[in-house]
PDB file of C-alpha atoms and ligand atoms in Angstrom:
ATOM      1  CA  MET D   1     -26.497 143.109 211.415  1.00 41.00           C
ATOM      2  CA  SER D   2     -23.059 141.566 211.883  1.00 50.00           C
ATOM      3  CA  ASN D   3     -20.218 142.598 210.314  1.00 66.00           C
ATOM      4  CA  SER D   4     -18.296 139.852 208.936  1.00 92.00           C
ATOM      5  CA  TYR D   5     -15.187 142.050 207.426  1.00 98.00           C
ATOM      6  CA  ARG D   6     -11.919 140.629 209.353  1.00 98.00           C
ATOM      7  CA  GLY D   7      -8.415 141.700 207.885  1.00 98.00           C
ATOM      8  CA  ARG D   8      -4.941 140.686 209.457  1.00 98.00           C
ATOM      9  CA  PHE D   9      -1.604 141.624 209.912  1.00 98.00           C
ATOM     10  CA  ALA D  10       1.235 138.437 209.659  1.00 98.00           C
ATOM     11  CA  PRO D  11       4.735 139.750 210.728  1.00 97.00           C
ATOM     12  CA  SER D  12       7.419 137.344 211.343  1.00 96.00           C
ATOM     13  CA  PRO D  13       9.568 137.601 214.155  1.00 97.00           C
ATOM     14  CA  THR D  14      13.025 137.990 212.435  1.00 94.00           C
ATOM     15  CA  GLY D  15      13.279 141.464 213.785  1.00 94.00           C
ATOM     16  CA  PRO D  16      11.732 144.775 215.242  1.00 94.00           C
ATOM     17  CA  LEU D  17       9.261 146.769 212.509  1.00 94.00           C
ATOM     18  CA  HIS D  18      10.373 148.484 210.468  1.00 92.00           C
ATOM     19  CA  PHE D  19       8.851 151.345 207.759  1.00 92.00           C
ATOM     20  CA  GLY D  20       7.625 148.858 205.691  1.00 90.00           C
ATOM     21  CA  SER D  21       6.270 146.493 208.185  1.00 93.00           C
ATOM     22  CA  LEU D  22       4.530 149.550 209.758  1.00 95.00           C
ATOM     23  CA  VAL D  23       2.714 150.476 206.101  1.00 94.00           C
ATOM     24  CA  ALA D  24       1.321 146.756 205.915  1.00 96.00           C
ATOM     25  CA  ALA D  25      -0.084 147.038 209.669  1.00 97.00           C
ATOM     26  CA  VAL D  26      -1.528 150.655 209.120  1.00 98.00           C
ATOM     27  CA  GLY D  27      -2.763 149.402 205.600  1.00 97.00           C
ATOM     28  CA  SER D  28      -4.715 146.407 206.628  1.00 98.00           C
ATOM     29  CA  TYR D  29      -5.747 148.404 209.827  1.00 98.00           C
ATOM     30  CA  CYS D  30      -7.830 151.210 208.224  1.00 98.00           C
ATOM     31  CA  GLN D  31      -9.155 148.876 205.835  1.00 98.00           C
ATOM     32  CA  ALA D  32     -10.208 146.976 208.212  1.00 98.00           C
ATOM     33  CA  LYS D  33     -11.529 149.281 210.221  1.00 98.00           C
ATOM     34  CA  SER D  34     -12.811 151.580 207.603  1.00 98.00           C
ATOM     35  CA  GLN D  35     -15.370 148.859 207.221  1.00 97.00           C
ATOM     36  CA  GLY D  36     -16.385 148.469 211.030  1.00 97.00           C
ATOM     37  CA  GLY D  37     -14.461 144.969 210.619  1.00 98.00           C
ATOM     38  CA  GLU D  38     -12.131 143.320 212.910  1.00 98.00           C
ATOM     39  CA  TRP D  39      -8.122 143.363 212.604  1.00 98.00           C
ATOM     40  CA  LEU D  40      -6.512 140.318 213.916  1.00 98.00           C
ATOM     41  CA  VAL D  41      -2.719 139.694 214.238  1.00 98.00           C
ATOM     42  CA  ARG D  42      -0.903 136.516 213.829  1.00 98.00           C
ATOM     43  CA  MET D  43       2.584 135.968 214.724  1.00 98.00           C
ATOM     44  CA  GLU D  44       4.125 133.793 211.693  1.00 98.00           C
ATOM     45  CA  ASP D  45       6.859 132.300 213.947  1.00 98.00           C
ATOM     46  CA  LEU D  46       7.048 128.993 211.533  1.00 96.00           C
ATOM     47  CA  ASP D  47      11.020 129.274 210.962  1.00 96.00           C
ATOM     48  CA  PRO D  48      12.796 129.223 214.309  1.00 95.00           C
ATOM     49  CA  PRO D  49      16.164 129.510 212.744  1.00 94.00           C
ATOM     50  CA  ARG D  50      15.476 132.856 211.017  1.00 94.00           C
ATOM     51  CA  GLU D  51      13.692 134.146 214.457  1.00 96.00           C
ATOM     52  CA  VAL D  52      15.107 136.841 216.550  1.00 95.00           C
ATOM     53  CA  PRO D  53      14.788 136.145 220.246  1.00 96.00           C
ATOM     54  CA  GLY D  54      12.149 138.506 221.721  1.00 97.00           C
ATOM     55  CA  ALA D  55      11.380 139.862 218.007  1.00 96.00           C
ATOM     56  CA  ALA D  56       7.366 138.768 218.770  1.00 98.00           C
ATOM     57  CA  ASP D  57       6.721 140.416 221.941  1.00 97.00           C
ATOM     58  CA  ASP D  58       8.861 143.495 220.647  1.00 97.00           C
ATOM     59  CA  ILE D  59       6.112 143.676 217.402  1.00 97.00           C
ATOM     60  CA  LEU D  60       3.517 143.902 219.584  1.00 98.00           C
ATOM     61  CA  ARG D  61       4.877 146.174 222.295  1.00 97.00           C
ATOM     62  CA  THR D  62       5.434 148.113 219.372  1.00 97.00           C
ATOM     63  CA  LEU D  63       2.103 147.878 217.946  1.00 98.00           C
ATOM     64  CA  GLU D  64       0.588 148.951 221.033  1.00 97.00           C
ATOM     65  CA  ALA D  65       2.965 151.883 221.090  1.00 96.00           C
ATOM     66  CA  TYR D  66       1.241 153.181 217.623  1.00 97.00           C
ATOM     67  CA  HIS D  67      -2.446 152.342 219.203  1.00 97.00           C
ATOM     68  CA  LEU D  68      -2.418 149.571 216.546  1.00 98.00           C
ATOM     69  CA  ASN D  69      -5.003 147.595 218.835  1.00 98.00           C
ATOM     70  CA  TRP D  70      -6.010 144.042 217.347  1.00 98.00           C
ATOM     71  CA  ASP D  71      -9.118 141.957 218.106  1.00 98.00           C
ATOM     72  CA  ASP D  72      -8.955 138.766 219.236  1.00 97.00           C
ATOM     73  CA  THR D  73      -5.511 136.747 220.803  1.00 98.00           C
ATOM     74  CA  VAL D  74      -2.931 136.945 218.838  1.00 98.00           C
ATOM     75  CA  LEU D  75      -2.505 133.433 216.756  1.00 98.00           C
ATOM     76  CA  TYR D  76       1.104 131.758 216.967  1.00 98.00           C
ATOM     77  CA  GLN D  77       1.962 129.757 213.945  1.00 98.00           C
ATOM     78  CA  SER D  78       4.180 127.618 216.094  1.00 98.00           C
ATOM     79  CA  GLN D  79       1.157 126.363 217.992  1.00 98.00           C
ATOM     80  CA  ARG D  80      -0.624 125.322 214.563  1.00 98.00           C
ATOM     81  CA  LEU D  81       1.513 122.444 213.395  1.00 98.00           C
ATOM     82  CA  ASP D  82      -1.038 120.179 213.941  1.00 98.00           C
ATOM     83  CA  ALA D  83      -3.335 121.699 211.572  1.00 98.00           C
ATOM     84  CA  TYR D  84      -0.653 122.660 208.921  1.00 98.00           C
ATOM     85  CA  GLU D  85      -0.250 118.624 209.170  1.00 98.00           C
ATOM     86  CA  HIS D  86      -3.449 117.916 208.737  1.00 98.00           C
ATOM     87  CA  ALA D  87      -3.787 119.986 205.695  1.00 98.00           C
ATOM     88  CA  LEU D  88      -0.767 118.389 204.513  1.00 98.00           C
ATOM     89  CA  ASN D  89      -2.149 115.038 204.614  1.00 98.00           C
ATOM     90  CA  GLN D  90      -5.191 116.142 203.341  1.00 98.00           C
ATOM     91  CA  LEU D  91      -3.109 117.047 200.141  1.00 98.00           C
ATOM     92  CA  ALA D  92      -1.067 113.971 199.834  1.00 98.00           C
ATOM     93  CA  THR D  93      -4.492 111.550 200.370  1.00 98.00           C
ATOM     94  CA  ASN D  94      -5.708 113.370 197.236  1.00 97.00           C
ATOM     95  CA  GLY D  95      -2.551 113.178 195.272  1.00 97.00           C
ATOM     96  CA  HIS D  96      -1.490 116.275 194.880  1.00 98.00           C
ATOM     97  CA  THR D  97       1.926 115.772 196.406  1.00 98.00           C
ATOM     98  CA  PHE D  98       4.905 114.475 195.793  1.00 98.00           C
ATOM     99  CA  PRO D  99       8.350 113.438 197.809  1.00 97.00           C
ATOM    100  CA  CYS D 100      11.514 115.474 195.993  1.00 97.00           C
ATOM    101  CA  ALA D 101      15.048 114.176 196.829  1.00 96.00           C
ATOM    102  CA  CYS D 102      16.279 117.908 194.741  1.00 94.00           C
ATOM    103  CA  THR D 103      18.468 120.431 196.494  1.00 91.00           C
ATOM    104  CA  ARG D 104      18.988 123.873 195.248  1.00 87.00           C
ATOM    105  CA  LYS D 105      21.639 123.284 192.909  1.00 88.00           C
ATOM    106  CA  SER D 106      20.144 120.462 191.241  1.00 87.00           C
ATOM    107  CA  ILE D 107      17.364 122.767 190.541  1.00 88.00           C
ATOM    108  CA  ALA D 108      19.210 125.672 189.212  1.00 85.00           C
ATOM    109  CA  ALA D 109      21.378 123.504 187.302  1.00 85.00           C
ATOM    110  CA  ASN D 110      18.284 121.600 185.556  1.00 82.00           C
ATOM    111  CA  SER D 111      15.987 124.832 185.165  1.00 79.00           C
ATOM    112  CA  SER D 112      17.726 128.149 183.648  1.00 73.00           C
ATOM    113  CA  LEU D 113      14.380 130.111 185.685  1.00 77.00           C
ATOM    114  CA  ASN D 114      14.708 128.427 188.690  1.00 79.00           C
ATOM    115  CA  ILE D 115      11.456 126.679 187.611  1.00 89.00           C
ATOM    116  CA  TYR D 116      11.110 123.560 189.468  1.00 92.00           C
ATOM    117  CA  PRO D 117      12.067 121.057 186.234  1.00 90.00           C
ATOM    118  CA  GLY D 118       9.781 118.067 187.673  1.00 92.00           C
ATOM    119  CA  THR D 119      12.424 115.694 188.430  1.00 93.00           C
ATOM    120  CA  CYS D 120      10.454 113.757 191.127  1.00 96.00           C
ATOM    121  CA  ARG D 121       7.105 114.669 190.258  1.00 94.00           C
ATOM    122  CA  ASN D 122       6.881 111.105 188.819  1.00 93.00           C
ATOM    123  CA  GLY D 123       8.787 109.370 191.305  1.00 94.00           C
ATOM    124  CA  LEU D 124      12.007 109.452 193.579  1.00 95.00           C
ATOM    125  CA  ALA D 125      15.112 107.799 191.594  1.00 91.00           C
ATOM    126  CA  PRO D 126      16.115 104.473 192.897  1.00 91.00           C
ATOM    127  CA  ASP D 127      19.077 105.800 194.949  1.00 91.00           C
ATOM    128  CA  ALA D 128      17.307 109.037 196.322  1.00 92.00           C
ATOM    129  CA  THR D 129      16.373 110.794 199.467  1.00 93.00           C
ATOM    130  CA  ALA D 130      13.174 112.260 199.681  1.00 93.00           C
ATOM    131  CA  ARG D 131      13.811 115.597 201.535  1.00 94.00           C
ATOM    132  CA  ALA D 132      11.492 118.307 200.627  1.00 97.00           C
ATOM    133  CA  THR D 133       7.428 117.884 200.011  1.00 98.00           C
ATOM    134  CA  ARG D 134       6.221 119.242 197.022  1.00 98.00           C
ATOM    135  CA  VAL D 135       2.756 119.866 195.875  1.00 98.00           C
ATOM    136  CA  ARG D 136       2.057 118.984 191.853  1.00 97.00           C
ATOM    137  CA  VAL D 137       0.849 122.244 189.876  1.00 96.00           C
ATOM    138  CA  ASN D 138      -1.418 122.076 186.865  1.00 93.00           C
ATOM    139  CA  SER D 139      -1.240 124.153 183.506  1.00 92.00           C
ATOM    140  CA  ASP D 140      -4.308 126.129 184.241  1.00 90.00           C
ATOM    141  CA  THR D 141      -3.653 129.813 184.254  1.00 90.00           C
ATOM    142  CA  VAL D 142      -4.821 131.234 187.857  1.00 85.00           C
ATOM    143  CA  ASN D 143      -6.200 134.686 187.653  1.00 86.00           C
ATOM    144  CA  PHE D 144      -7.689 136.683 190.518  1.00 91.00           C
ATOM    145  CA  HIS D 145      -8.672 140.249 190.668  1.00 95.00           C
ATOM    146  CA  ASP D 146      -6.624 142.425 193.079  1.00 96.00           C
ATOM    147  CA  GLY D 147      -8.619 145.616 194.890  1.00 96.00           C
ATOM    148  CA  LEU D 148      -5.574 147.708 193.471  1.00 95.00           C
ATOM    149  CA  GLN D 149      -3.066 145.984 191.060  1.00 94.00           C
ATOM    150  CA  GLY D 150      -6.219 144.719 188.858  1.00 94.00           C
ATOM    151  CA  THR D 151      -6.481 141.288 187.211  1.00 95.00           C
ATOM    152  CA  GLN D 152      -3.310 139.075 187.845  1.00 93.00           C
ATOM    153  CA  LYS D 153      -2.464 136.055 185.861  1.00 91.00           C
ATOM    154  CA  ILE D 154      -0.053 133.586 186.254  1.00 88.00           C
ATOM    155  CA  ASN D 155       0.216 129.791 184.835  1.00 91.00           C
ATOM    156  CA  LEU D 156       1.528 127.876 187.859  1.00 90.00           C
ATOM    157  CA  GLU D 157       3.112 124.937 185.624  1.00 90.00           C
ATOM    158  CA  SER D 158       5.523 127.072 183.118  1.00 88.00           C
ATOM    159  CA  ASP D 159       6.237 130.155 185.211  1.00 87.00           C
ATOM    160  CA  VAL D 160       6.659 128.288 188.916  1.00 87.00           C
ATOM    161  CA  GLY D 161       6.496 124.764 188.687  1.00 93.00           C
ATOM    162  CA  ASP D 162       5.787 122.354 191.724  1.00 96.00           C
ATOM    163  CA  PHE D 163       6.406 123.987 194.316  1.00 96.00           C
ATOM    164  CA  VAL D 164       7.173 122.931 198.425  1.00 97.00           C
ATOM    165  CA  VAL D 165       4.794 122.750 200.822  1.00 98.00           C
ATOM    166  CA  LYS D 166       7.366 120.838 203.757  1.00 98.00           C
ATOM    167  CA  ARG D 167      10.920 122.082 203.481  1.00 97.00           C
ATOM    168  CA  ALA D 168      13.993 119.934 203.402  1.00 96.00           C
ATOM    169  CA  ASP D 169      14.707 121.013 207.124  1.00 96.00           C
ATOM    170  CA  GLY D 170      11.277 119.447 208.020  1.00 96.00           C
ATOM    171  CA  LEU D 171       9.257 123.075 208.527  1.00 98.00           C
ATOM    172  CA  PHE D 172       5.997 123.823 207.129  1.00 98.00           C
ATOM    173  CA  ALA D 173       6.304 126.096 204.185  1.00 98.00           C
ATOM    174  CA  TYR D 174       4.729 129.732 204.619  1.00 97.00           C
ATOM    175  CA  HIS D 175       2.109 129.068 201.681  1.00 98.00           C
ATOM    176  CA  LEU D 176       0.636 126.350 203.354  1.00 98.00           C
ATOM    177  CA  ALA D 177       0.488 127.976 206.499  1.00 98.00           C
ATOM    178  CA  VAL D 178      -0.805 131.343 205.424  1.00 98.00           C
ATOM    179  CA  VAL D 179      -3.755 129.429 203.728  1.00 98.00           C
ATOM    180  CA  VAL D 180      -4.565 127.452 206.515  1.00 98.00           C
ATOM    181  CA  ASP D 181      -4.507 130.271 208.846  1.00 98.00           C
ATOM    182  CA  ASP D 182      -6.242 132.939 206.732  1.00 98.00           C
ATOM    183  CA  ALA D 183      -9.117 130.208 206.617  1.00 98.00           C
ATOM    184  CA  PHE D 184      -9.049 129.283 210.373  1.00 98.00           C
ATOM    185  CA  GLN D 185      -9.297 133.143 211.191  1.00 98.00           C
ATOM    186  CA  GLU D 186     -12.141 133.597 208.589  1.00 98.00           C
ATOM    187  CA  ILE D 187     -10.054 136.253 207.096  1.00 98.00           C
ATOM    188  CA  SER D 188     -12.424 137.956 204.550  1.00 98.00           C
ATOM    189  CA  GLU D 189      -9.385 140.550 202.774  1.00 98.00           C
ATOM    190  CA  ILE D 190      -5.927 140.229 203.080  1.00 98.00           C
ATOM    191  CA  VAL D 191      -4.663 143.717 202.813  1.00 98.00           C
ATOM    192  CA  ARG D 192      -0.477 143.212 202.122  1.00 96.00           C
ATOM    193  CA  GLY D 193       2.704 144.515 200.128  1.00 93.00           C
ATOM    194  CA  THR D 194       3.210 143.941 196.132  1.00 92.00           C
ATOM    195  CA  ASP D 195       6.231 141.869 197.413  1.00 89.00           C
ATOM    196  CA  LEU D 196       3.268 138.955 198.037  1.00 93.00           C
ATOM    197  CA  LEU D 197       1.606 139.621 195.105  1.00 91.00           C
ATOM    198  CA  ASP D 198       3.251 136.430 193.101  1.00 89.00           C
ATOM    199  CA  SER D 199       2.699 134.212 196.217  1.00 93.00           C
ATOM    200  CA  THR D 200      -1.013 134.723 196.281  1.00 94.00           C
ATOM    201  CA  LEU D 201      -1.610 132.884 193.148  1.00 92.00           C
ATOM    202  CA  HIS D 202       0.515 130.164 195.022  1.00 94.00           C
ATOM    203  CA  HIS D 203      -2.495 130.565 197.933  1.00 96.00           C
ATOM    204  CA  LEU D 204      -5.361 130.284 195.481  1.00 95.00           C
ATOM    205  CA  TYR D 205      -4.213 127.265 194.541  1.00 95.00           C
ATOM    206  CA  LEU D 206      -3.651 125.795 197.625  1.00 97.00           C
ATOM    207  CA  GLN D 207      -7.488 127.354 198.653  1.00 97.00           C
ATOM    208  CA  LYS D 208      -8.739 125.471 195.589  1.00 96.00           C
ATOM    209  CA  LEU D 209      -6.979 121.483 196.379  1.00 97.00           C
ATOM    210  CA  LEU D 210      -7.814 122.398 200.196  1.00 98.00           C
ATOM    211  CA  ALA D 211     -11.133 123.619 199.769  1.00 98.00           C
ATOM    212  CA  LEU D 212     -10.753 126.477 201.571  1.00 98.00           C
ATOM    213  CA  GLN D 213     -12.745 129.836 201.778  1.00 95.00           C
ATOM    214  CA  ILE D 214     -10.855 132.423 199.364  1.00 96.00           C
ATOM    215  CA  PRO D 215     -10.416 135.841 200.447  1.00 97.00           C
ATOM    216  CA  ARG D 216     -10.215 138.928 198.865  1.00 97.00           C
ATOM    217  CA  TYR D 217      -7.016 140.407 198.094  1.00 97.00           C
ATOM    218  CA  VAL D 218      -5.183 143.900 198.257  1.00 97.00           C
ATOM    219  CA  HIS D 219      -1.425 144.561 197.553  1.00 96.00           C
ATOM    220  CA  PHE D 220      -0.111 148.215 197.968  1.00 93.00           C
ATOM    221  CA  PRO D 221       3.254 148.954 196.821  1.00 89.00           C
ATOM    222  CA  VAL D 222       6.139 148.365 199.264  1.00 84.00           C
ATOM    223  CA  ALA D 223       8.465 150.948 200.780  1.00 76.00           C
ATOM    224  CA  VAL D 224      12.139 150.888 199.536  1.00 74.00           C
ATOM    225  CA  ASN D 225      15.432 152.768 200.561  1.00 74.00           C
ATOM    226  CA  ALA D 226      17.479 154.849 198.241  1.00 72.00           C
ATOM    227  CA  GLN D 227      18.776 151.482 196.170  1.00 74.00           C
ATOM    228  CA  LYS D 228      15.557 150.971 195.506  1.00 73.00           C
ATOM    229  CA  GLU D 229      15.490 147.638 197.808  1.00 78.00           C
ATOM    230  CA  LYS D 230      12.223 146.541 199.568  1.00 78.00           C
ATOM    231  CA  LEU D 231      12.850 147.342 203.646  1.00 78.00           C
ATOM    232  CA  SER D 232      13.288 144.477 205.005  1.00 78.00           C
ATOM    233  CA  LYS D 233      16.008 143.187 207.654  1.00 76.00           C
ATOM    234  CA  GLN D 234      17.898 141.644 204.849  1.00 79.00           C
ATOM    235  CA  THR D 235      17.971 145.168 203.412  1.00 79.00           C
ATOM    236  CA  HIS D 236      19.112 146.541 207.318  1.00 80.00           C
ATOM    237  CA  ALA D 237      15.633 148.442 207.335  1.00 83.00           C
ATOM    238  CA  PRO D 238      15.917 150.304 210.724  1.00 86.00           C
ATOM    239  CA  ALA D 239      13.290 149.323 213.714  1.00 89.00           C
ATOM    240  CA  ILE D 240      10.671 152.200 213.857  1.00 90.00           C
ATOM    241  CA  ASN D 241      10.729 153.848 217.214  1.00 85.00           C
ATOM    242  CA  THR D 242       8.399 154.268 219.697  1.00 85.00           C
ATOM    243  CA  THR D 243       8.922 157.335 221.467  1.00 87.00           C
ATOM    244  CA  GLN D 244       7.781 159.674 218.643  1.00 89.00           C
ATOM    245  CA  PRO D 245       5.129 157.314 217.064  1.00 94.00           C
ATOM    246  CA  GLY D 246       2.828 160.424 215.554  1.00 95.00           C
ATOM    247  CA  ALA D 247       5.752 160.995 213.301  1.00 94.00           C
ATOM    248  CA  MET D 248       6.314 157.950 211.767  1.00 94.00           C
ATOM    249  CA  LEU D 249       2.496 157.006 211.494  1.00 96.00           C
ATOM    250  CA  GLU D 250       2.158 160.369 209.400  1.00 96.00           C
ATOM    251  CA  LYS D 251       4.943 159.026 207.496  1.00 93.00           C
ATOM    252  CA  ALA D 252       3.202 155.327 206.878  1.00 94.00           C
ATOM    253  CA  LEU D 253      -0.103 157.363 205.846  1.00 96.00           C
ATOM    254  CA  THR D 254       1.294 159.612 203.506  1.00 94.00           C
ATOM    255  CA  PHE D 255       2.647 156.470 201.669  1.00 92.00           C
ATOM    256  CA  LEU D 256      -0.528 155.340 201.651  1.00 95.00           C
ATOM    257  CA  GLY D 257      -1.777 158.337 199.998  1.00 94.00           C
ATOM    258  CA  HIS D 258      -3.659 159.643 203.190  1.00 96.00           C
ATOM    259  CA  GLU D 259      -1.510 162.604 204.301  1.00 96.00           C
ATOM    260  CA  PRO D 260      -3.064 163.573 207.264  1.00 96.00           C
ATOM    261  CA  ASP D 261      -4.695 166.661 207.430  1.00 95.00           C
ATOM    262  CA  ALA D 262      -3.463 170.035 208.919  1.00 94.00           C
ATOM    263  CA  ASP D 263      -6.012 169.963 211.778  1.00 94.00           C
ATOM    264  CA  VAL D 264      -4.370 166.422 212.674  1.00 94.00           C
ATOM    265  CA  ILE D 265      -0.624 166.750 212.030  1.00 91.00           C
ATOM    266  CA  ASN D 266       1.653 165.909 214.979  1.00 91.00           C
ATOM    267  CA  ALA D 267      -1.275 164.332 216.503  1.00 93.00           C
ATOM    268  CA  ASN D 268      -1.395 161.095 219.330  1.00 95.00           C
ATOM    269  CA  PRO D 269      -1.354 157.930 216.668  1.00 96.00           C
ATOM    270  CA  GLU D 270      -4.918 157.427 218.274  1.00 97.00           C
ATOM    271  CA  THR D 271      -6.272 160.610 216.691  1.00 97.00           C
ATOM    272  CA  LEU D 272      -4.189 160.206 213.518  1.00 98.00           C
ATOM    273  CA  LEU D 273      -5.548 156.417 213.337  1.00 98.00           C
ATOM    274  CA  GLU D 274      -8.849 157.795 213.862  1.00 98.00           C
ATOM    275  CA  TRP D 275      -8.577 160.276 211.257  1.00 98.00           C
ATOM    276  CA  ALA D 276      -7.345 157.699 208.844  1.00 98.00           C
ATOM    277  CA  VAL D 277     -10.153 155.432 208.914  1.00 98.00           C
ATOM    278  CA  LYS D 278     -12.943 158.315 208.983  1.00 98.00           C
ATOM    279  CA  ASN D 279     -10.985 159.666 205.775  1.00 98.00           C
ATOM    280  CA  TRP D 280     -10.102 155.911 204.267  1.00 98.00           C
ATOM    281  CA  ASP D 281     -10.619 155.338 200.222  1.00 97.00           C
ATOM    282  CA  LEU D 282      -8.471 152.684 198.783  1.00 95.00           C
ATOM    283  CA  GLU D 283      -8.304 154.682 195.876  1.00 94.00           C
ATOM    284  CA  ARG D 284      -6.091 157.138 197.257  1.00 95.00           C
ATOM    285  CA  ILE D 285      -3.204 154.423 197.851  1.00 94.00           C
ATOM    286  CA  PRO D 286      -0.813 154.681 194.732  1.00 89.00           C
ATOM    287  CA  ARG D 287      -0.914 151.316 192.666  1.00 86.00           C
ATOM    288  CA  GLN D 288       2.791 151.408 191.959  1.00 78.00           C
ATOM    289  CA  LEU D 289       5.834 152.976 194.257  1.00 69.00           C
ATOM    290  CA  THR D 290       5.771 156.768 193.740  1.00 53.00           C
ATOM    291  CA  ILE D 291       7.767 157.329 196.638  1.00 53.00           C
ATOM    292  CA  SER D 292      11.184 156.355 198.398  1.00 54.00           C
ATOM    293  CA  VAL D 293      12.017 156.336 202.158  1.00 56.00           C
TER     294      VAL D 293
HETATM  295  N1  LIG N 301       4.972 136.901 207.607  1.00 72.70           N
HETATM  296  C1  LIG N 301       5.264 137.268 205.992  1.00 72.70           C
HETATM  297  C2  LIG N 301       5.765 138.354 206.085  1.00 72.70           C
HETATM  298  O1  LIG N 301       6.235 138.863 206.967  1.00 72.70           O
HETATM  299  C3  LIG N 301       3.503 138.095 205.647  1.00 72.70           C
HETATM  300  C4  LIG N 301       2.697 136.894 205.232  1.00 72.70           C
HETATM  301  C5  LIG N 301       0.896 137.649 204.990  1.00 72.70           C
HETATM  302  O2  LIG N 301       1.293 138.693 204.684  1.00 72.70           O
HETATM  303  O3  LIG N 301       0.545 136.978 203.796  1.00 72.70           O
HETATM  304  O4  LIG N 301       6.297 138.807 205.201  1.00 72.70           O
END
């Protein structure tokens, strides 16, 4: 019987892997491998101004040092621009998008919660110049069942507003690229941090408009620092080392509710991951953050 589980890890090469991204890699890897599935890596190099030269290769070498071996070849979003253009055209042809002349500043001036106030949705003002492309949302409440966080609901119109699918600087937006690629790579389940929970509602909406296959979703708590800030490049999360991957892997597994048994403590990454895959159980992952790092 063929197994159709396909999971993925989709780092942005904006810097080296830090503990937060290691947790995302380990969680998605164990979830895929515990079901005999495939685990793919997609490099989300869609935003050159935010990228750090060499970071993509550095991330891949770090994954190798942690024995997080991916299936198939790595997909690079920078090679997929035609597919995003095609999806954008599909949305435009079906009347789902509109050009928008607003700036962040003008939106903030017209909306207390930074929700797009609909300024350009019925056409640009005569003297306005189009900058970004937005997708028109509707007043339906989007809801979905998250494998860990339970039922999530959002009303895109009142909570988010029409959102950007192509940015003013000409780059495709993450929301568009991610749904196009998850469908292209036939990802059956997405395992990632709760920082992307709200994004999922955008993704479900675009998947519907583009008639794409809808994957299952599981969002685990994200690691924070002592100031309760999400670990990221912006909060200066340190790069994880590759000289002693075992210790860091034990920490990531513990964070995900899978503290290694005594007989594998201090084992090498390969043995630790084998143990984790064998003992993997979503029920053990805390829904909310209980520890900070
Ligand atoms: N590239 C995104 C990030 O590094 C993750 C995207 C995703 O998992 O959908 O935050």
